[in-house]
Amino acid sequence: MMSCKQATSLMSQGQDRQLTRSERLRLRLHLFICSGCANYNKHLGIIREALQRMGGGKSDK
Amino acid sequence: MNADGSAKQNQSLARDLDPEQLSALHDEMLRFATLQLRDKTLAEDAVQEAITAALKSDSGAERASLRTWVFAILRNKIIDVIRERSRHPTQSLIDEDISDLDEQFDERGHWQKEQQPGNWGHPESVLANEQFWPIFEACLNHLPENTARVFMMREHIGLEISEICQELSISESNCWVIMHRARMRLRSCLEKNFLHAGDAL
């Protein structure tokens, strides 16, 4: 079972690259049982959206 | 900006934007550039150059996306400044952020009880909350300078990780670590200040 420390690192990488199938499965399982990390994942989404809104709309990602 | 040409061009811009809108756009661009460059003068220069470039290339084309357009120019100006800077590095990129982030976890790698990320509510209501934005900006400014530079190149300018590593001559694995630490710091700063600001109301 993945630790929260590993999960947060993987969630960050998931913002910048496509995770492998195995990484996605393991992360999904972790998020299913860990509300702290599930919240963390939502917060990363909010941070990204906020930065895009600051910079004149969507950038070419 | 000087000379008659710019006055004439300003008039053409003024047809599309009233002075208040123009001034608001300028302020927004300046905030954007300052967050990225951490230097008021460099930021103001980049904004001025971007506006001038936008005016020069003005062919009376569609103006609906003016804001997107000037920001695209500004992004390129900022990348130029960063490139110029990374050719003359004044300090190491990664060793400044030896931080206490690991203290958020216990010895098994799980969240310490009081560090566990909380529920901020619906993302849209967070972003619609006026209290959120000044705190967000303060937290961005609070990131260590070099961490912020890498993070903002990715999130603010929209470069890919591989481009950033190449641009700054750092290894890809260092790049991942820097991004992770930046997000962790930023999130924890937001949680501390935003969530608890909400509680106090």
PDB file of C-alpha atoms in Angstrom:
ATOM      1  CA  MET A   1       0.000   0.000   0.000  1.00  0.00           C
ATOM      2  CA  MET A   2       1.299   3.381  -1.043  1.00  0.00           C
ATOM      3  CA  SER A   3       2.051   5.942   1.693  1.00  0.00           C
ATOM      4  CA  CYS A   4       0.622   9.481   1.661  1.00  0.00           C
ATOM      5  CA  LYS A   5       4.109  10.791   1.051  1.00  0.00           C
ATOM      6  CA  GLN A   6       4.427   8.682  -2.091  1.00  0.00           C
ATOM      7  CA  ALA A   7       0.873   9.494  -3.137  1.00  0.00           C
ATOM      8  CA  THR A   8       1.442  13.276  -2.965  1.00  0.00           C
ATOM      9  CA  SER A   9       4.572  12.944  -5.086  1.00  0.00           C
ATOM     10  CA  LEU A  10       2.690  10.884  -7.661  1.00  0.00           C
ATOM     11  CA  MET A  11      -0.230  13.358  -7.685  1.00  0.00           C
ATOM     12  CA  SER A  12       2.203  16.155  -8.432  1.00  0.00           C
ATOM     13  CA  GLN A  13       3.764  14.169 -11.284  1.00  0.00           C
ATOM     14  CA  GLY A  14       0.277  13.453 -12.559  1.00  0.00           C
ATOM     15  CA  GLN A  15      -0.103  17.196 -13.143  1.00  0.00           C
ATOM     16  CA  ASP A  16       2.896  17.198 -15.471  1.00  0.00           C
ATOM     17  CA  ARG A  17       2.966  13.828 -17.186  1.00  0.00           C
ATOM     18  CA  GLN A  18       0.697  10.932 -18.005  1.00  0.00           C
ATOM     19  CA  LEU A  19       0.931   8.422 -15.162  1.00  0.00           C
ATOM     20  CA  THR A  20       1.364   4.762 -16.063  1.00  0.00           C
ATOM     21  CA  ARG A  21      -1.610   2.448 -15.750  1.00  0.00           C
ATOM     22  CA  SER A  22      -0.145   0.822 -12.668  1.00  0.00           C
ATOM     23  CA  GLU A  23       0.555   4.202 -11.032  1.00  0.00           C
ATOM     24  CA  ARG A  24      -3.000   5.325 -11.731  1.00  0.00           C
ATOM     25  CA  LEU A  25      -4.494   2.182 -10.240  1.00  0.00           C
ATOM     26  CA  ARG A  26      -2.415   2.341  -7.096  1.00  0.00           C
ATOM     27  CA  LEU A  27      -3.104   6.033  -6.670  1.00  0.00           C
ATOM     28  CA  ARG A  28      -6.831   5.605  -7.208  1.00  0.00           C
ATOM     29  CA  LEU A  29      -6.966   2.937  -4.548  1.00  0.00           C
ATOM     30  CA  HIS A  30      -5.075   5.153  -2.134  1.00  0.00           C
ATOM     31  CA  LEU A  31      -7.366   8.129  -2.776  1.00  0.00           C
ATOM     32  CA  PHE A  32     -10.370   5.911  -2.256  1.00  0.00           C
ATOM     33  CA  ILE A  33      -9.407   5.172   1.317  1.00  0.00           C
ATOM     34  CA  CYS A  34      -7.491   8.357   2.261  1.00  0.00           C
ATOM     35  CA  SER A  35      -9.579  11.528   2.550  1.00  0.00           C
ATOM     36  CA  GLY A  36      -6.500  13.691   3.271  1.00  0.00           C
ATOM     37  CA  CYS A  37      -4.898  12.747  -0.034  1.00  0.00           C
ATOM     38  CA  ALA A  38      -8.238  12.988  -1.854  1.00  0.00           C
ATOM     39  CA  ASN A  39      -8.463  16.580  -0.597  1.00  0.00           C
ATOM     40  CA  TYR A  40      -4.837  17.177  -1.596  1.00  0.00           C
ATOM     41  CA  ASN A  41      -5.657  16.071  -5.130  1.00  0.00           C
ATOM     42  CA  LYS A  42      -8.575  18.525  -5.334  1.00  0.00           C
ATOM     43  CA  HIS A  43      -6.355  21.303  -4.029  1.00  0.00           C
ATOM     44  CA  LEU A  44      -3.803  20.696  -6.791  1.00  0.00           C
ATOM     45  CA  GLY A  45      -6.609  21.146  -9.309  1.00  0.00           C
ATOM     46  CA  ILE A  46      -7.681  24.411  -7.678  1.00  0.00           C
ATOM     47  CA  ILE A  47      -4.100  25.713  -7.716  1.00  0.00           C
ATOM     48  CA  ARG A  48      -3.673  24.932 -11.408  1.00  0.00           C
ATOM     49  CA  GLU A  49      -6.995  26.514 -12.328  1.00  0.00           C
ATOM     50  CA  ALA A  50      -6.210  29.627 -10.263  1.00  0.00           C
ATOM     51  CA  LEU A  51      -2.846  30.103 -11.992  1.00  0.00           C
ATOM     52  CA  GLN A  52      -4.414  29.760 -15.416  1.00  0.00           C
ATOM     53  CA  ARG A  53      -7.084  32.318 -14.589  1.00  0.00           C
ATOM     54  CA  MET A  54      -4.414  34.781 -13.506  1.00  0.00           C
ATOM     55  CA  GLY A  55      -2.550  34.595 -16.784  1.00  0.00           C
ATOM     56  CA  GLY A  56      -5.027  35.828 -19.347  1.00  0.00           C
ATOM     57  CA  GLY A  57      -6.929  32.599 -19.693  1.00  0.00           C
ATOM     58  CA  LYS A  58      -5.863  29.125 -20.689  1.00  0.00           C
ATOM     59  CA  SER A  59      -2.330  28.679 -21.861  1.00  0.00           C
ATOM     60  CA  ASP A  60      -1.324  26.181 -24.517  1.00  0.00           C
ATOM     61  CA  LYS A  61      -0.845  23.070 -22.512  1.00  0.00           C
TER      62      LYS A  61
ATOM     63  CA  MET B   1       7.439  54.139 -25.300  1.00  0.00           C
ATOM     64  CA  ASN B   2       7.830  57.506 -26.973  1.00  0.00           C
ATOM     65  CA  ALA B   3       7.472  59.400 -30.244  1.00  0.00           C
ATOM     66  CA  ASP B   4       4.392  60.258 -32.247  1.00  0.00           C
ATOM     67  CA  GLY B   5       3.860  56.733 -33.455  1.00  0.00           C
ATOM     68  CA  SER B   6       3.008  55.443 -30.032  1.00  0.00           C
ATOM     69  CA  ALA B   7       0.514  58.243 -29.422  1.00  0.00           C
ATOM     70  CA  LYS B   8      -1.274  57.332 -32.628  1.00  0.00           C
ATOM     71  CA  GLN B   9      -1.204  53.661 -31.738  1.00  0.00           C
ATOM     72  CA  ASN B  10      -2.509  54.421 -28.310  1.00  0.00           C
ATOM     73  CA  GLN B  11      -5.490  56.071 -29.910  1.00  0.00           C
ATOM     74  CA  SER B  12      -6.198  52.968 -31.885  1.00  0.00           C
ATOM     75  CA  LEU B  13      -5.988  50.876 -28.738  1.00  0.00           C
ATOM     76  CA  ALA B  14      -8.175  53.393 -26.957  1.00  0.00           C
ATOM     77  CA  ARG B  15     -10.948  52.737 -29.435  1.00  0.00           C
ATOM     78  CA  ASP B  16     -11.139  49.186 -28.198  1.00  0.00           C
ATOM     79  CA  LEU B  17     -10.420  49.710 -24.549  1.00  0.00           C
ATOM     80  CA  ASP B  18     -11.332  52.602 -22.308  1.00  0.00           C
ATOM     81  CA  PRO B  19      -8.504  53.987 -20.164  1.00  0.00           C
ATOM     82  CA  GLU B  20      -9.785  52.198 -17.116  1.00  0.00           C
ATOM     83  CA  GLN B  21      -9.731  48.849 -18.879  1.00  0.00           C
ATOM     84  CA  LEU B  22      -6.286  49.551 -20.255  1.00  0.00           C
ATOM     85  CA  SER B  23      -4.983  50.480 -16.849  1.00  0.00           C
ATOM     86  CA  ALA B  24      -6.560  47.366 -15.325  1.00  0.00           C
ATOM     87  CA  LEU B  25      -4.981  45.233 -18.036  1.00  0.00           C
ATOM     88  CA  HIS B  26      -1.609  46.843 -17.407  1.00  0.00           C
ATOM     89  CA  ASP B  27      -1.889  46.169 -13.666  1.00  0.00           C
ATOM     90  CA  GLU B  28      -2.879  42.596 -14.250  1.00  0.00           C
ATOM     91  CA  MET B  29       0.036  42.043 -16.620  1.00  0.00           C
ATOM     92  CA  LEU B  30       2.413  43.649 -14.154  1.00  0.00           C
ATOM     93  CA  ARG B  31       1.247  41.391 -11.348  1.00  0.00           C
ATOM     94  CA  PHE B  32       1.660  38.392 -13.620  1.00  0.00           C
ATOM     95  CA  ALA B  33       5.180  39.401 -14.674  1.00  0.00           C
ATOM     96  CA  THR B  34       6.243  40.319 -11.140  1.00  0.00           C
ATOM     97  CA  LEU B  35       5.158  36.960  -9.774  1.00  0.00           C
ATOM     98  CA  GLN B  36       7.273  35.291 -12.387  1.00  0.00           C
ATOM     99  CA  LEU B  37      10.345  37.507 -12.433  1.00  0.00           C
ATOM    100  CA  ARG B  38      10.429  38.685  -8.812  1.00  0.00           C
ATOM    101  CA  ASP B  39      11.781  42.011  -9.917  1.00  0.00           C
ATOM    102  CA  LYS B  40       9.579  45.090 -10.320  1.00  0.00           C
ATOM    103  CA  THR B  41      11.790  46.834 -12.849  1.00  0.00           C
ATOM    104  CA  LEU B  42      12.319  43.788 -15.052  1.00  0.00           C
ATOM    105  CA  ALA B  43       8.606  43.081 -14.828  1.00  0.00           C
ATOM    106  CA  GLU B  44       7.608  46.615 -15.820  1.00  0.00           C
ATOM    107  CA  ASP B  45      10.057  46.486 -18.742  1.00  0.00           C
ATOM    108  CA  ALA B  46       8.578  43.200 -19.951  1.00  0.00           C
ATOM    109  CA  VAL B  47       5.030  44.601 -19.697  1.00  0.00           C
ATOM    110  CA  GLN B  48       5.946  47.761 -21.559  1.00  0.00           C
ATOM    111  CA  GLU B  49       7.658  45.768 -24.288  1.00  0.00           C
ATOM    112  CA  ALA B  50       4.683  43.447 -24.593  1.00  0.00           C
ATOM    113  CA  ILE B  51       2.226  46.338 -24.885  1.00  0.00           C
ATOM    114  CA  THR B  52       4.440  48.117 -27.383  1.00  0.00           C
ATOM    115  CA  ALA B  53       4.792  44.947 -29.448  1.00  0.00           C
ATOM    116  CA  ALA B  54       1.033  44.447 -29.342  1.00  0.00           C
ATOM    117  CA  LEU B  55       0.450  48.008 -30.525  1.00  0.00           C
ATOM    118  CA  LYS B  56       3.007  47.739 -33.299  1.00  0.00           C
ATOM    119  CA  SER B  57       1.525  44.598 -34.716  1.00  0.00           C
ATOM    120  CA  ASP B  58      -1.990  46.001 -34.447  1.00  0.00           C
ATOM    121  CA  SER B  59      -3.611  45.600 -37.831  1.00  0.00           C
ATOM    122  CA  GLY B  60      -7.097  46.312 -36.649  1.00  0.00           C
ATOM    123  CA  ALA B  61      -7.596  42.564 -36.478  1.00  0.00           C
ATOM    124  CA  GLU B  62     -10.090  40.995 -34.217  1.00  0.00           C
ATOM    125  CA  ARG B  63      -9.862  42.431 -30.758  1.00  0.00           C
ATOM    126  CA  ALA B  64     -12.071  40.033 -28.827  1.00  0.00           C
ATOM    127  CA  SER B  65      -9.019  38.154 -27.679  1.00  0.00           C
ATOM    128  CA  LEU B  66      -6.853  41.194 -26.957  1.00  0.00           C
ATOM    129  CA  ARG B  67      -6.228  40.084 -23.410  1.00  0.00           C
ATOM    130  CA  THR B  68      -5.182  36.587 -24.463  1.00  0.00           C
ATOM    131  CA  TRP B  69      -3.018  38.076 -27.165  1.00  0.00           C
ATOM    132  CA  VAL B  70      -1.053  40.542 -25.024  1.00  0.00           C
ATOM    133  CA  PHE B  71      -0.572  37.877 -22.391  1.00  0.00           C
ATOM    134  CA  ALA B  72       0.827  35.536 -25.024  1.00  0.00           C
ATOM    135  CA  ILE B  73       3.329  38.237 -25.986  1.00  0.00           C
ATOM    136  CA  LEU B  74       4.135  38.855 -22.341  1.00  0.00           C
ATOM    137  CA  ARG B  75       4.771  35.138 -21.763  1.00  0.00           C
ATOM    138  CA  ASN B  76       7.338  35.150 -24.549  1.00  0.00           C
ATOM    139  CA  LYS B  77       9.022  38.255 -23.139  1.00  0.00           C
ATOM    140  CA  ILE B  78       9.237  36.582 -19.742  1.00  0.00           C
ATOM    141  CA  ILE B  79      10.730  33.430 -21.250  1.00  0.00           C
ATOM    142  CA  ASP B  80      13.362  35.607 -22.955  1.00  0.00           C
ATOM    143  CA  VAL B  81      14.281  37.194 -19.638  1.00  0.00           C
ATOM    144  CA  ILE B  82      14.484  33.794 -17.942  1.00  0.00           C
ATOM    145  CA  ARG B  83      16.676  32.418 -20.731  1.00  0.00           C
ATOM    146  CA  GLU B  84      18.961  35.385 -20.453  1.00  0.00           C
ATOM    147  CA  ARG B  85      19.158  34.911 -16.709  1.00  0.00           C
ATOM    148  CA  SER B  86      19.799  31.182 -16.793  1.00  0.00           C
ATOM    149  CA  ARG B  87      22.836  31.820 -18.956  1.00  0.00           C
ATOM    150  CA  HIS B  88      24.240  33.805 -16.071  1.00  0.00           C
ATOM    151  CA  PRO B  89      23.241  31.818 -13.028  1.00  0.00           C
ATOM    152  CA  THR B  90      24.053  33.525  -9.797  1.00  0.00           C
ATOM    153  CA  GLN B  91      23.159  30.701  -7.501  1.00  0.00           C
ATOM    154  CA  SER B  92      22.430  27.012  -7.492  1.00  0.00           C
ATOM    155  CA  LEU B  93      18.887  26.160  -8.405  1.00  0.00           C
ATOM    156  CA  ILE B  94      17.969  23.441  -6.013  1.00  0.00           C
ATOM    157  CA  ASP B  95      19.749  23.547  -2.719  1.00  0.00           C
ATOM    158  CA  GLU B  96      17.791  26.472  -1.308  1.00  0.00           C
ATOM    159  CA  ASP B  97      14.686  24.460  -0.670  1.00  0.00           C
ATOM    160  CA  ILE B  98      15.871  22.117   2.011  1.00  0.00           C
ATOM    161  CA  SER B  99      12.685  22.349   3.850  1.00  0.00           C
ATOM    162  CA  ASP B 100      10.607  20.960   6.603  1.00  0.00           C
ATOM    163  CA  LEU B 101       8.035  19.485   4.243  1.00  0.00           C
ATOM    164  CA  ASP B 102       8.777  15.967   5.399  1.00  0.00           C
ATOM    165  CA  GLU B 103       7.580  16.953   8.824  1.00  0.00           C
ATOM    166  CA  GLN B 104       4.046  16.844   7.487  1.00  0.00           C
ATOM    167  CA  PHE B 105       4.347  13.056   7.460  1.00  0.00           C
ATOM    168  CA  ASP B 106       4.954  10.520  10.189  1.00  0.00           C
ATOM    169  CA  GLU B 107       7.684   7.890  10.046  1.00  0.00           C
ATOM    170  CA  ARG B 108       5.484   5.591   7.935  1.00  0.00           C
ATOM    171  CA  GLY B 109       4.857   8.353   5.430  1.00  0.00           C
ATOM    172  CA  HIS B 110       1.276   9.110   6.442  1.00  0.00           C
ATOM    173  CA  TRP B 111      -0.086  12.582   7.204  1.00  0.00           C
ATOM    174  CA  GLN B 112       0.525  13.843  10.687  1.00  0.00           C
ATOM    175  CA  LYS B 113      -2.884  14.316  12.209  1.00  0.00           C
ATOM    176  CA  GLU B 114      -2.858  18.123  12.278  1.00  0.00           C
ATOM    177  CA  GLN B 115      -1.297  18.324   8.787  1.00  0.00           C
ATOM    178  CA  GLN B 116      -3.924  16.299   6.980  1.00  0.00           C
ATOM    179  CA  PRO B 117      -5.387  18.329   4.073  1.00  0.00           C
ATOM    180  CA  GLY B 118      -8.888  19.517   4.887  1.00  0.00           C
ATOM    181  CA  ASN B 119     -12.000  20.092   2.862  1.00  0.00           C
ATOM    182  CA  TRP B 120     -11.966  23.508   1.145  1.00  0.00           C
ATOM    183  CA  GLY B 121     -15.410  23.089  -0.334  1.00  0.00           C
ATOM    184  CA  HIS B 122     -16.290  23.128  -3.995  1.00  0.00           C
ATOM    185  CA  PRO B 123     -13.411  24.294  -6.275  1.00  0.00           C
ATOM    186  CA  GLU B 124     -15.611  26.825  -8.065  1.00  0.00           C
ATOM    187  CA  SER B 125     -16.705  28.447  -4.819  1.00  0.00           C
ATOM    188  CA  VAL B 126     -13.086  28.614  -3.664  1.00  0.00           C
ATOM    189  CA  LEU B 127     -12.125  30.423  -6.874  1.00  0.00           C
ATOM    190  CA  ALA B 128     -15.167  32.690  -6.625  1.00  0.00           C
ATOM    191  CA  ASN B 129     -14.255  33.655  -3.068  1.00  0.00           C
ATOM    192  CA  GLU B 130     -12.668  37.115  -3.017  1.00  0.00           C
ATOM    193  CA  GLN B 131     -10.651  36.247   0.060  1.00  0.00           C
ATOM    194  CA  PHE B 132      -8.893  33.509  -1.855  1.00  0.00           C
ATOM    195  CA  TRP B 133      -7.021  35.655  -4.370  1.00  0.00           C
ATOM    196  CA  PRO B 134      -4.895  37.934  -2.152  1.00  0.00           C
ATOM    197  CA  ILE B 135      -3.956  34.906  -0.058  1.00  0.00           C
ATOM    198  CA  PHE B 136      -3.084  32.950  -3.183  1.00  0.00           C
ATOM    199  CA  GLU B 137      -0.837  35.722  -4.424  1.00  0.00           C
ATOM    200  CA  ALA B 138       0.834  36.136  -1.035  1.00  0.00           C
ATOM    201  CA  CYS B 139       1.487  32.395  -0.868  1.00  0.00           C
ATOM    202  CA  LEU B 140       3.015  32.418  -4.372  1.00  0.00           C
ATOM    203  CA  ASN B 141       5.278  35.261  -3.334  1.00  0.00           C
ATOM    204  CA  HIS B 142       6.220  33.280  -0.283  1.00  0.00           C
ATOM    205  CA  LEU B 143       7.744  30.403  -2.293  1.00  0.00           C
ATOM    206  CA  PRO B 144      11.553  30.303  -2.303  1.00  0.00           C
ATOM    207  CA  GLU B 145      12.733  32.226  -5.349  1.00  0.00           C
ATOM    208  CA  ASN B 146      14.244  29.453  -7.421  1.00  0.00           C
ATOM    209  CA  THR B 147      11.482  26.998  -6.593  1.00  0.00           C
ATOM    210  CA  ALA B 148       9.000  29.635  -7.689  1.00  0.00           C
ATOM    211  CA  ARG B 149      10.842  30.202 -10.948  1.00  0.00           C
ATOM    212  CA  VAL B 150      10.608  26.544 -11.999  1.00  0.00           C
ATOM    213  CA  PHE B 151       7.033  26.211 -10.774  1.00  0.00           C
ATOM    214  CA  MET B 152       5.833  29.324 -12.545  1.00  0.00           C
ATOM    215  CA  MET B 153       7.526  28.383 -15.799  1.00  0.00           C
ATOM    216  CA  ARG B 154       5.361  25.308 -15.738  1.00  0.00           C
ATOM    217  CA  GLU B 155       2.101  26.618 -14.305  1.00  0.00           C
ATOM    218  CA  HIS B 156       2.078  30.251 -15.284  1.00  0.00           C
ATOM    219  CA  ILE B 157       3.881  30.185 -18.610  1.00  0.00           C
ATOM    220  CA  GLY B 158       2.811  26.686 -19.574  1.00  0.00           C
ATOM    221  CA  LEU B 159       6.139  25.093 -20.544  1.00  0.00           C
ATOM    222  CA  GLU B 160       6.582  21.322 -20.387  1.00  0.00           C
ATOM    223  CA  ILE B 161       8.872  19.849 -17.731  1.00  0.00           C
ATOM    224  CA  SER B 162      11.369  18.683 -20.362  1.00  0.00           C
ATOM    225  CA  GLU B 163      11.637  22.229 -21.766  1.00  0.00           C
ATOM    226  CA  ILE B 164      12.159  23.706 -18.316  1.00  0.00           C
ATOM    227  CA  CYS B 165      14.953  21.280 -17.409  1.00  0.00           C
ATOM    228  CA  GLN B 166      16.679  21.987 -20.667  1.00  0.00           C
ATOM    229  CA  GLU B 167      16.253  25.719 -20.325  1.00  0.00           C
ATOM    230  CA  LEU B 168      17.665  25.817 -16.810  1.00  0.00           C
ATOM    231  CA  SER B 169      20.145  22.947 -17.239  1.00  0.00           C
ATOM    232  CA  ILE B 170      18.795  20.870 -14.388  1.00  0.00           C
ATOM    233  CA  SER B 171      18.060  17.171 -14.379  1.00  0.00           C
ATOM    234  CA  GLU B 172      14.526  15.999 -14.963  1.00  0.00           C
ATOM    235  CA  SER B 173      14.367  14.259 -11.592  1.00  0.00           C
ATOM    236  CA  ASN B 174      15.299  17.514  -9.883  1.00  0.00           C
ATOM    237  CA  CYS B 175      12.560  19.225 -11.811  1.00  0.00           C
ATOM    238  CA  TRP B 176       9.945  16.752 -10.507  1.00  0.00           C
ATOM    239  CA  VAL B 177      11.151  17.260  -6.960  1.00  0.00           C
ATOM    240  CA  ILE B 178      11.048  21.044  -7.284  1.00  0.00           C
ATOM    241  CA  MET B 179       7.506  20.955  -8.712  1.00  0.00           C
ATOM    242  CA  HIS B 180       6.340  18.646  -5.956  1.00  0.00           C
ATOM    243  CA  ARG B 181       7.831  20.812  -3.232  1.00  0.00           C
ATOM    244  CA  ALA B 182       6.405  23.970  -4.744  1.00  0.00           C
ATOM    245  CA  ARG B 183       2.899  22.510  -4.814  1.00  0.00           C
ATOM    246  CA  MET B 184       3.257  21.158  -1.326  1.00  0.00           C
ATOM    247  CA  ARG B 185       4.389  24.482   0.096  1.00  0.00           C
ATOM    248  CA  LEU B 186       1.781  26.456  -1.780  1.00  0.00           C
ATOM    249  CA  ARG B 187      -1.020  24.146  -0.735  1.00  0.00           C
ATOM    250  CA  SER B 188       0.024  24.141   2.868  1.00  0.00           C
ATOM    251  CA  CYS B 189       0.273  27.958   2.885  1.00  0.00           C
ATOM    252  CA  LEU B 190      -3.223  28.193   1.390  1.00  0.00           C
ATOM    253  CA  GLU B 191      -4.629  25.739   3.876  1.00  0.00           C
ATOM    254  CA  LYS B 192      -3.131  27.632   6.787  1.00  0.00           C
ATOM    255  CA  ASN B 193      -4.297  31.046   5.642  1.00  0.00           C
ATOM    256  CA  PHE B 194      -7.368  30.545   3.485  1.00  0.00           C
ATOM    257  CA  LEU B 195      -9.175  27.756   5.243  1.00  0.00           C
ATOM    258  CA  HIS B 196      -8.657  29.299   8.623  1.00  0.00           C
ATOM    259  CA  ALA B 197      -9.536  32.787   7.403  1.00  0.00           C
ATOM    260  CA  GLY B 198     -12.874  31.271   6.415  1.00  0.00           C
ATOM    261  CA  ASP B 199     -13.300  29.730   9.852  1.00  0.00           C
ATOM    262  CA  ALA B 200     -12.833  33.083  11.517  1.00  0.00           C
ATOM    263  CA  LEU B 201     -15.788  34.647   9.731  1.00  0.00           C
TER     264      LEU B 201
END
